[in-house]
Tab-separated table of C-alpha atoms in Angstrom:
chain	number	residue	atom	x	y	z
A	1	GLN	CA	17.959	-6.364	13.064
A	2	ASP	CA	19.649	-6.386	16.498
A	3	LEU	CA	16.336	-7.093	18.216
A	4	CYS	CA	15.994	-10.319	16.215
A	5	ARG	CA	19.530	-11.397	17.129
A	6	ASN	CA	19.199	-10.745	20.840
A	7	GLN	CA	15.619	-11.497	21.842
A	8	VAL	CA	13.245	-14.385	21.166
A	9	PRO	CA	9.923	-12.954	19.869
A	10	GLU	CA	6.630	-13.614	21.655
A	11	TRP	CA	3.964	-15.808	20.052
A	12	ALA	CA	1.276	-13.639	18.428
A	13	GLY	CA	-1.926	-15.401	17.465
A	14	ASP	CA	-4.314	-18.055	18.661
A	15	GLU	CA	-4.341	-21.839	18.751
A	16	LEU	CA	-5.136	-22.116	15.037
A	17	GLN	CA	-2.805	-19.556	13.542
A	18	GLY	CA	-0.028	-17.247	14.629
A	19	VAL	CA	3.547	-16.157	14.172
A	20	ARG	CA	6.660	-15.805	16.316
A	21	CYS	CA	8.291	-12.690	14.844
A	22	HIS	CA	9.159	-9.160	15.980
A	23	PHE	CA	7.899	-7.743	12.683
A	24	PRO	CA	4.924	-9.840	11.570
A	25	GLY	CA	3.288	-9.021	8.264
A	26	LYS	CA	-0.391	-9.282	7.543
A	27	ALA	CA	-2.049	-11.531	4.971
A	28	ASP	CA	-5.538	-12.786	4.266
A	29	ALA	CA	-6.002	-16.283	5.595
A	30	GLY	CA	-8.792	-18.730	6.368
A	31	GLU	CA	-8.981	-21.395	9.015
A	32	THR	CA	-7.379	-24.637	7.918
A	33	LEU	CA	-7.903	-28.009	9.494
A	34	LEU	CA	-4.638	-29.547	8.361
A	35	GLN	CA	-1.363	-27.670	8.763
A	36	PRO	CA	1.831	-28.868	7.067
A	37	SER	CA	4.109	-30.620	9.520
A	38	SER	CA	7.719	-29.565	9.986
A	39	GLU	CA	8.749	-32.774	8.243
A	40	MET	CA	6.600	-31.813	5.264
A	41	ALA	CA	8.178	-28.387	5.044
A	42	ALA	CA	11.656	-29.828	5.306
A	43	GLU	CA	11.087	-32.379	2.575
A	44	SER	CA	9.253	-30.272	0.022
A	45	GLY	CA	9.682	-26.632	0.946
A	46	GLN	CA	6.711	-25.775	-1.234
A	47	LEU	CA	3.027	-25.549	-0.426
A	48	LEU	CA	1.205	-26.713	-3.537
A	49	LEU	CA	-2.520	-26.778	-2.772
A	50	THR	CA	-4.704	-25.030	-0.205
A	51	ALA	CA	-8.426	-25.682	0.225
A	52	THR	CA	-10.233	-23.226	2.492
A	53	ASP	CA	-13.826	-23.773	3.663
A	54	LEU	CA	-14.637	-25.745	0.495
A	55	GLN	CA	-18.353	-26.399	0.047
A	56	VAL	CA	-20.309	-28.345	-2.554
A	57	HIS	CA	-24.088	-28.296	-2.043
A	58	PHE	CA	-26.447	-29.943	-4.519
A	59	PRO	CA	-30.006	-28.538	-4.662
A	60	ILE	CA	-32.941	-30.875	-4.028
A	61	GLN	CA	-35.616	-29.931	-6.556
A	62	ARG	CA	-39.206	-31.151	-6.576
A	63	GLY	CA	-42.443	-30.507	-8.399
A	64	VAL	CA	-43.230	-29.469	-11.945
A	65	PHE	CA	-41.369	-26.188	-11.548
A	66	LYS	CA	-38.316	-27.822	-9.944
A	67	ARG	CA	-38.581	-25.766	-6.785
A	68	THR	CA	-35.541	-26.064	-4.515
A	69	VAL	CA	-36.634	-27.525	-1.184
A	70	GLY	CA	-33.249	-28.208	0.345
A	71	TYR	CA	-29.620	-29.068	-0.304
A	72	VAL	CA	-27.421	-32.139	-0.118
A	73	LYS	CA	-24.306	-30.857	1.617
A	74	ALA	CA	-21.841	-33.286	0.081
A	75	VAL	CA	-18.863	-31.143	1.116
A	76	ASP	CA	-19.493	-28.736	3.968
A	77	GLY	CA	-16.568	-26.529	4.918
A	78	VAL	CA	-13.510	-28.664	4.183
A	79	SER	CA	-10.049	-27.121	4.649
A	80	PHE	CA	-6.628	-28.714	4.185
A	81	LEU	CA	-3.120	-28.179	2.814
A	82	LEU	CA	-1.021	-30.323	0.495
A	83	ALA	CA	2.688	-29.826	-0.140
A	84	ALA	CA	4.734	-30.879	-3.149
A	85	GLY	CA	5.973	-34.452	-3.036
A	86	ARG	CA	3.550	-35.420	-0.258
A	87	THR	CA	0.510	-37.697	-0.045
A	88	LEU	CA	-2.597	-36.564	1.801
A	89	ALA	CA	-5.088	-39.387	2.298
A	90	LEU	CA	-8.737	-38.320	2.406
A	91	VAL	CA	-10.428	-41.149	4.279
A	92	GLY	CA	-14.036	-42.026	5.030
A	93	GLU	CA	-16.966	-44.313	4.299
A	94	SER	CA	-18.801	-44.293	0.982
A	95	GLY	CA	-21.004	-41.224	0.744
A	96	CYS	CA	-18.923	-39.035	3.073
A	97	GLY	CA	-18.106	-36.581	0.263
A	98	LYS	CA	-14.446	-37.363	-0.327
A	99	THR	CA	-14.761	-37.979	-4.086
A	100	THR	CA	-16.862	-34.838	-4.506
A	101	ALA	CA	-14.187	-32.874	-2.640
A	102	GLY	CA	-11.491	-34.247	-4.934
A	103	LYS	CA	-13.412	-33.324	-8.065
A	104	ALA	CA	-14.196	-29.868	-6.679
A	105	LEU	CA	-10.472	-29.223	-6.231
A	106	LEU	CA	-10.001	-29.715	-9.969
A	107	ARG	CA	-13.250	-27.877	-10.777
A	108	LEU	CA	-14.663	-30.980	-12.420
A	109	ILE	CA	-17.517	-30.028	-10.096
A	110	GLU	CA	-17.961	-26.323	-9.420
A	111	PRO	CA	-17.720	-25.551	-5.678
A	112	THR	CA	-20.654	-23.790	-4.054
A	113	ALA	CA	-18.339	-21.740	-1.843
A	114	GLY	CA	-14.805	-21.663	-0.509
A	115	GLU	CA	-11.444	-21.248	-2.164
A	116	VAL	CA	-8.907	-23.551	-3.757
A	117	GLU	CA	-5.417	-22.166	-4.302
A	118	TYR	CA	-2.898	-23.980	-6.467
A	119	ALA	CA	0.668	-22.638	-6.409
A	120	GLY	CA	-0.673	-19.350	-5.066
A	121	VAL	CA	-3.386	-18.977	-7.733
A	122	ASN	CA	-7.037	-18.899	-6.637
A	123	LEU	CA	-8.649	-21.404	-9.005
A	124	SER	CA	-12.179	-20.220	-8.214
A	125	THR	CA	-11.466	-16.892	-9.931
A	126	LEU	CA	-10.168	-18.374	-13.193
A	127	ASP	CA	-12.246	-18.425	-16.360
A	128	LYS	CA	-12.268	-21.509	-18.612
A	129	PRO	CA	-9.211	-20.576	-20.760
A	130	ALA	CA	-7.160	-19.736	-17.660
A	131	MET	CA	-8.296	-22.904	-15.895
A	132	ARG	CA	-7.388	-24.924	-18.972
A	133	ALA	CA	-3.827	-23.648	-18.668
A	134	VAL	CA	-3.621	-25.136	-15.152
A	135	ARG	CA	-5.045	-28.526	-16.154
A	136	SER	CA	-1.686	-29.988	-17.126
A	137	ASP	CA	-0.486	-29.535	-13.532
A	138	MET	CA	-3.512	-31.253	-11.970
A	139	GLN	CA	-4.763	-34.651	-13.068
A	140	ILE	CA	-7.011	-37.406	-11.718
A	141	ILE	CA	-7.003	-41.208	-11.677
A	142	PHE	CA	-10.575	-42.477	-11.482
A	143	GLN	CA	-11.799	-45.375	-9.374
A	144	ASP	CA	-13.180	-47.714	-12.027
A	145	PRO	CA	-10.608	-48.713	-14.674
A	146	TYR	CA	-13.382	-50.365	-16.688
A	147	ALA	CA	-15.482	-47.202	-17.037
A	148	SER	CA	-12.801	-44.502	-17.183
A	149	LEU	CA	-11.229	-45.592	-20.491
A	150	ASN	CA	-13.021	-45.073	-23.805
A	151	PRO	CA	-13.561	-48.601	-25.217
A	152	ARG	CA	-13.571	-47.289	-28.803
A	153	MET	CA	-10.138	-45.680	-28.613
A	154	LEU	CA	-6.743	-47.312	-28.886
A	155	VAL	CA	-4.671	-47.147	-25.719
A	156	GLY	CA	-2.094	-44.970	-27.451
A	157	ASP	CA	-4.762	-42.461	-28.456
A	158	ILE	CA	-6.157	-42.422	-24.899
A	159	ILE	CA	-2.762	-41.520	-23.446
A	160	GLU	CA	-2.000	-39.058	-26.243
A	161	GLU	CA	-5.325	-37.217	-25.977
A	162	GLY	CA	-4.312	-35.017	-23.044
A	163	MET	CA	-1.087	-33.935	-24.725
A	164	LYS	CA	-3.022	-32.894	-27.831
A	165	ALA	CA	-5.877	-31.180	-26.000
A	166	LEU	CA	-3.628	-29.117	-23.725
A	167	GLY	CA	-0.911	-28.491	-26.293
A	168	VAL	CA	1.790	-30.048	-24.133
A	169	ILE	CA	3.507	-31.686	-27.113
A	170	THR	CA	2.608	-30.539	-30.620
A	171	ASP	CA	4.835	-32.832	-32.696
A	172	PRO	CA	2.947	-36.109	-33.451
A	173	ALA	CA	6.163	-38.128	-33.634
A	174	VAL	CA	7.308	-36.867	-30.248
A	175	ARG	CA	3.874	-37.628	-28.793
A	176	LYS	CA	4.053	-41.215	-30.032
A	177	GLN	CA	7.498	-41.593	-28.493
A	178	ARG	CA	6.194	-40.161	-25.226
A	179	VAL	CA	3.309	-42.675	-25.234
A	180	ASP	CA	5.747	-45.572	-25.624
A	181	GLU	CA	7.905	-44.243	-22.779
A	182	LEU	CA	4.905	-43.847	-20.483
A	183	LEU	CA	3.623	-47.356	-21.149
A	184	GLU	CA	7.007	-48.826	-20.293
A	185	ARG	CA	7.207	-46.580	-17.229
A	186	VAL	CA	3.996	-48.073	-15.817
A	187	GLY	CA	5.057	-51.643	-16.592
A	188	LEU	CA	3.360	-52.284	-19.952
A	189	PRO	CA	5.017	-53.002	-23.311
A	190	ALA	CA	5.052	-50.203	-25.886
A	191	SER	CA	3.020	-52.440	-28.208
A	192	SER	CA	0.047	-51.925	-25.865
A	193	ALA	CA	-0.536	-48.588	-27.609
A	194	LEU	CA	-2.091	-50.437	-30.559
A	195	ARG	CA	-4.607	-52.393	-28.473
A	196	TYR	CA	-8.027	-51.571	-27.022
A	197	PRO	CA	-8.872	-51.318	-23.296
A	198	HIS	CA	-11.014	-54.485	-23.286
A	199	GLU	CA	-7.892	-56.522	-24.065
A	200	PHE	CA	-6.390	-55.724	-20.656
A	201	SER	CA	-7.053	-56.823	-17.080
A	202	GLY	CA	-8.277	-54.419	-14.407
A	203	GLY	CA	-4.795	-53.832	-13.032
A	204	GLN	CA	-3.391	-53.204	-16.500
A	205	ARG	CA	-6.201	-50.761	-17.261
A	206	GLN	CA	-5.399	-48.830	-14.106
A	207	ARG	CA	-1.779	-48.654	-15.231
A	208	ILE	CA	-3.037	-47.148	-18.488
A	209	SER	CA	-5.025	-44.602	-16.467
A	210	ILE	CA	-1.868	-43.715	-14.560
A	211	ALA	CA	0.056	-43.311	-17.822
A	212	ARG	CA	-2.698	-41.033	-19.135
A	213	ALA	CA	-2.451	-38.859	-16.019
A	214	LEU	CA	1.342	-38.661	-16.317
A	215	ALA	CA	1.239	-37.721	-20.001
A	216	VAL	CA	0.868	-33.975	-19.356
A	217	GLU	CA	3.573	-33.932	-16.643
A	218	PRO	CA	1.375	-33.008	-13.648
A	219	LYS	CA	2.584	-31.941	-10.224
A	220	LEU	CA	-0.584	-33.042	-8.419
A	221	ILE	CA	-2.689	-36.152	-9.003
A	222	VAL	CA	-6.033	-36.843	-7.338
A	223	CYS	CA	-6.195	-40.621	-6.876
A	224	ASP	CA	-9.871	-41.516	-6.436
A	225	GLU	CA	-9.776	-44.988	-4.843
A	226	PRO	CA	-7.500	-46.267	-7.634
A	227	THR	CA	-7.123	-49.729	-6.091
A	228	SER	CA	-10.599	-50.443	-4.687
A	229	ALA	CA	-11.785	-52.294	-7.822
A	230	LEU	CA	-8.675	-54.501	-7.977
A	231	ASP	CA	-7.614	-57.793	-6.417
A	232	VAL	CA	-5.396	-57.540	-3.344
A	233	SER	CA	-2.251	-58.721	-5.142
A	234	VAL	CA	-2.838	-56.261	-7.974
A	235	GLN	CA	-3.546	-53.497	-5.447
A	236	ALA	CA	-0.060	-53.927	-4.031
A	237	GLN	CA	1.494	-53.648	-7.485
A	238	VAL	CA	-0.383	-50.435	-8.289
A	239	LEU	CA	0.472	-48.922	-4.892
A	240	ASN	CA	4.139	-49.755	-5.396
A	241	LEU	CA	3.990	-48.088	-8.809
A	242	LEU	CA	2.401	-44.930	-7.388
A	243	LYS	CA	5.000	-44.754	-4.624
A	244	GLU	CA	7.842	-45.244	-7.089
A	245	LEU	CA	6.494	-42.510	-9.377
A	246	GLN	CA	6.187	-40.123	-6.442
A	247	ASP	CA	9.776	-40.764	-5.389
A	248	ASP	CA	11.084	-40.305	-8.936
A	249	LEU	CA	8.940	-37.380	-10.108
A	250	GLY	CA	8.157	-35.539	-6.873
A	251	LEU	CA	4.401	-35.875	-7.368
A	252	ALA	CA	1.837	-34.780	-4.797
A	253	TYR	CA	-1.127	-37.123	-4.290
A	254	LEU	CA	-4.553	-36.494	-2.847
A	255	PHE	CA	-5.326	-40.151	-2.187
A	256	ILE	CA	-9.042	-40.785	-1.678
A	257	THR	CA	-9.866	-44.101	-0.032
A	258	HIS	CA	-11.924	-45.918	2.572
A	259	ASP	CA	-9.165	-48.449	3.270
A	260	LEU	CA	-6.888	-47.377	6.117
A	261	SER	CA	-4.540	-50.299	5.511
A	262	VAL	CA	-3.686	-48.724	2.148
A	263	VAL	CA	-3.238	-45.341	3.812
A	264	GLU	CA	-0.661	-46.713	6.238
A	265	TYR	CA	1.573	-47.701	3.335
A	266	LEU	CA	1.303	-44.619	1.139
A	267	ALA	CA	0.210	-41.501	3.042
A	268	HIS	CA	2.257	-38.854	4.815
A	269	ASP	CA	-0.829	-37.110	6.230
A	270	ILE	CA	-4.443	-38.149	6.814
A	271	ALA	CA	-7.732	-36.251	6.877
A	272	VAL	CA	-10.795	-38.224	8.007
A	273	MET	CA	-14.136	-37.132	6.521
A	274	TYR	CA	-17.621	-37.792	7.837
A	275	LEU	CA	-20.803	-36.376	6.286
A	276	GLY	CA	-18.985	-33.690	4.334
A	277	ARG	CA	-16.678	-32.469	7.101
A	278	ILE	CA	-13.171	-33.309	8.248
A	279	VAL	CA	-13.370	-34.654	11.798
A	280	GLU	CA	-9.703	-35.490	12.371
A	281	SER	CA	-6.424	-34.788	10.603
A	282	GLY	CA	-2.681	-34.885	11.077
A	283	PRO	CA	0.471	-36.832	10.208
A	284	ALA	CA	-0.306	-40.414	9.217
A	285	ALA	CA	1.671	-42.054	12.024
A	286	GLU	CA	-0.006	-39.832	14.613
A	287	ILE	CA	-3.547	-40.577	13.365
A	288	LEU	CA	-2.957	-44.314	13.051
A	289	ASP	CA	-1.228	-44.688	16.430
A	290	ASN	CA	-3.286	-42.208	18.461
A	291	PRO	CA	-6.753	-41.760	16.924
A	292	GLU	CA	-8.868	-39.343	18.962
A	293	HIS	CA	-12.211	-39.265	17.154
A	294	PRO	CA	-14.547	-42.260	17.742
A	295	TYR	CA	-15.185	-42.450	13.992
A	296	THR	CA	-11.472	-42.787	13.232
A	297	GLN	CA	-11.201	-45.395	15.976
A	298	ALA	CA	-14.068	-47.346	14.397
A	299	LEU	CA	-12.445	-47.229	10.953
A	300	LEU	CA	-9.195	-48.565	12.389
A	301	ALA	CA	-11.011	-51.269	14.361
A	302	ALA	CA	-12.640	-52.466	11.134
A	303	ILE	CA	-9.281	-53.361	9.567
A	304	PRO	CA	-8.947	-57.178	9.646
A	305	LYS	CA	-5.814	-58.420	11.391
A	306	LEU	CA	-4.427	-61.878	10.690
A	307	GLY	CA	-4.580	-64.166	13.722
A	308	VAL	CA	-6.169	-61.554	15.975
A	309	GLN	CA	-9.589	-62.053	17.508
A	310	ALA	CA	-12.130	-59.286	17.055
A	311	ALA	CA	-11.656	-56.830	19.885
A	312	GLU	CA	-14.506	-56.529	22.327
A	313	THR	CA	-14.550	-52.747	22.226
A	314	GLU	CA	-17.213	-50.162	21.672
A	315	THR	CA	-17.548	-49.467	17.967
A	316	VAL	CA	-20.013	-47.837	15.636
A	317	ALA	CA	-23.488	-49.268	16.111
A	318	ALA	CA	-24.100	-51.551	13.130
A	319	THR	CA	-27.854	-51.082	13.374
A	320	VAL	CA	-27.678	-47.306	12.882
A	321	ASP	CA	-27.747	-46.155	9.272
A	322	ILE	CA	-25.480	-43.369	8.058
A	323	PRO	CA	-27.473	-40.110	8.276
A	324	SER	CA	-28.384	-38.349	5.051
A	325	PRO	CA	-26.214	-35.355	4.050
A	326	SER	CA	-29.456	-33.624	3.037
A	327	ASN	CA	-30.618	-33.728	6.664
A	328	PRO	CA	-27.588	-34.165	8.935
A	329	PRO	CA	-28.140	-34.562	12.687
A	330	ALA	CA	-27.934	-31.536	14.949
A	331	GLY	CA	-24.759	-31.122	16.950
A	332	CYS	CA	-21.966	-33.525	16.102
A	333	HIS	CA	-23.044	-35.347	12.943
A	334	PHE	CA	-21.573	-38.584	14.283
A	335	HIS	CA	-23.460	-38.674	17.583
A	336	PRO	CA	-26.320	-41.025	16.464
A	337	ARG	CA	-23.698	-43.721	15.774
A	338	CYS	CA	-21.208	-42.882	18.518
A	339	PRO	CA	-21.191	-45.264	21.517
A	340	LYS	CA	-19.692	-42.528	23.721
A	341	ALA	CA	-21.965	-39.611	22.788
A	342	LEU	CA	-22.819	-37.054	25.465
A	343	GLU	CA	-25.727	-34.630	25.615
A	344	GLN	CA	-23.358	-31.884	24.473
A	345	CYS	CA	-22.635	-33.910	21.328
A	346	ARG	CA	-26.330	-33.866	20.433
A	347	VAL	CA	-26.725	-30.088	20.565
A	348	GLN	CA	-23.351	-28.532	19.699
A	349	TYR	CA	-20.952	-29.228	16.829
A	350	PRO	CA	-17.457	-29.503	18.334
A	351	ALA	CA	-14.794	-26.931	17.570
A	352	THR	CA	-11.478	-28.090	16.162
A	353	THR	CA	-8.941	-28.832	18.892
A	354	VAL	CA	-5.263	-28.461	18.021
A	355	LEU	CA	-3.142	-31.150	19.684
A	356	GLU	CA	0.587	-31.782	19.586
A	357	HIS	CA	2.428	-33.151	16.534
A	358	GLY	CA	0.087	-31.370	14.095
A	359	HIS	CA	-2.877	-33.489	15.222
A	360	ARG	CA	-6.339	-31.859	14.975
A	361	VAL	CA	-9.696	-33.273	16.000
A	362	ALA	CA	-13.284	-32.040	16.144
A	363	CYS	CA	-14.696	-33.958	19.113
A	364	HIS	CA	-16.026	-33.079	22.551
A	365	LEU	CA	-14.568	-36.327	23.898
A	366	SER	CA	-10.928	-35.768	23.001
A	367	SER	CA	-8.858	-36.953	25.950
A	368	ARG	CA	-5.704	-35.013	25.126
A	369	THR	CA	-4.866	-31.448	26.073
A	370	ALA	CA	-4.995	-28.771	23.401
A	371	ILE	CA	-1.922	-26.698	22.593
A	372	LYS	CA	-2.192	-23.227	24.042
């Protein structure tokens, strides 16, 4: 309309969500901790996955009658977005809940609360047959290549199993041809289909796991620390393969890891988890160059650098154990280990502050000014 052509609309909303439009519509929405950057939107143009206030709580049961006395809050209100063709790295120490979050997205673990939307479909409302229909779009690569492959099955049967179970390819001859193509795609000879997993090295087994995930032509792959069990040289080969596949096939990755040096190479966006919650998120370059949360700073400081002496900076206290997710500290969960903690940190959990460049942080100590 003429109004749109002649006048710039006012911003309507708050620091977390809003719209600049003369005729805004209304839609249900939840708070998200990671917004897609303009670069993300330009490259993909499609929002693939949305997690809103995702929670996974495991009951603690004791006594003869298994009475519930508490809960382990493995994932406690996690929200993020993932666009097609992008990599979101979910980073944190062991036990922070990142693997549980990844499995909850695929409903390999049923979420306690929250919503997961894939391509506009709320997965939490789907029954088993409907969820099965979505499985071919969402796959996972597990951490341990020695435990994730059935030792009694031939490699060809392992890769073919998903195609048969989900009805992706019904013709056996076409399935066999597809298996051969996938093996060659991940850098293994087609003859590998007639061998067993124990005949391969760790790196080769992880390539088989990647081929299995690709067999049903997914759009999203959850990569659960796929390189952590491998030698450094083999890690680089697997990372190069994943990057090449993403470029060729337009795959979206949720890359779960504790290694920020890996993240720097592969990720477009980063979300840092601590005790079940995301404490900082944003574009990868922004997080790596300008970390705001003391936990993120400690993770970056722990990366070994060739020829550089250990920096004499305040880091996480090595003598303080990670708190239990069944009994997290009051206030900011990180304050018992934070060298900069204030009294406010001990009594009040920080709200999420929205900074420039899509950077978000939940910390009372953030030195940068929030976007108004």
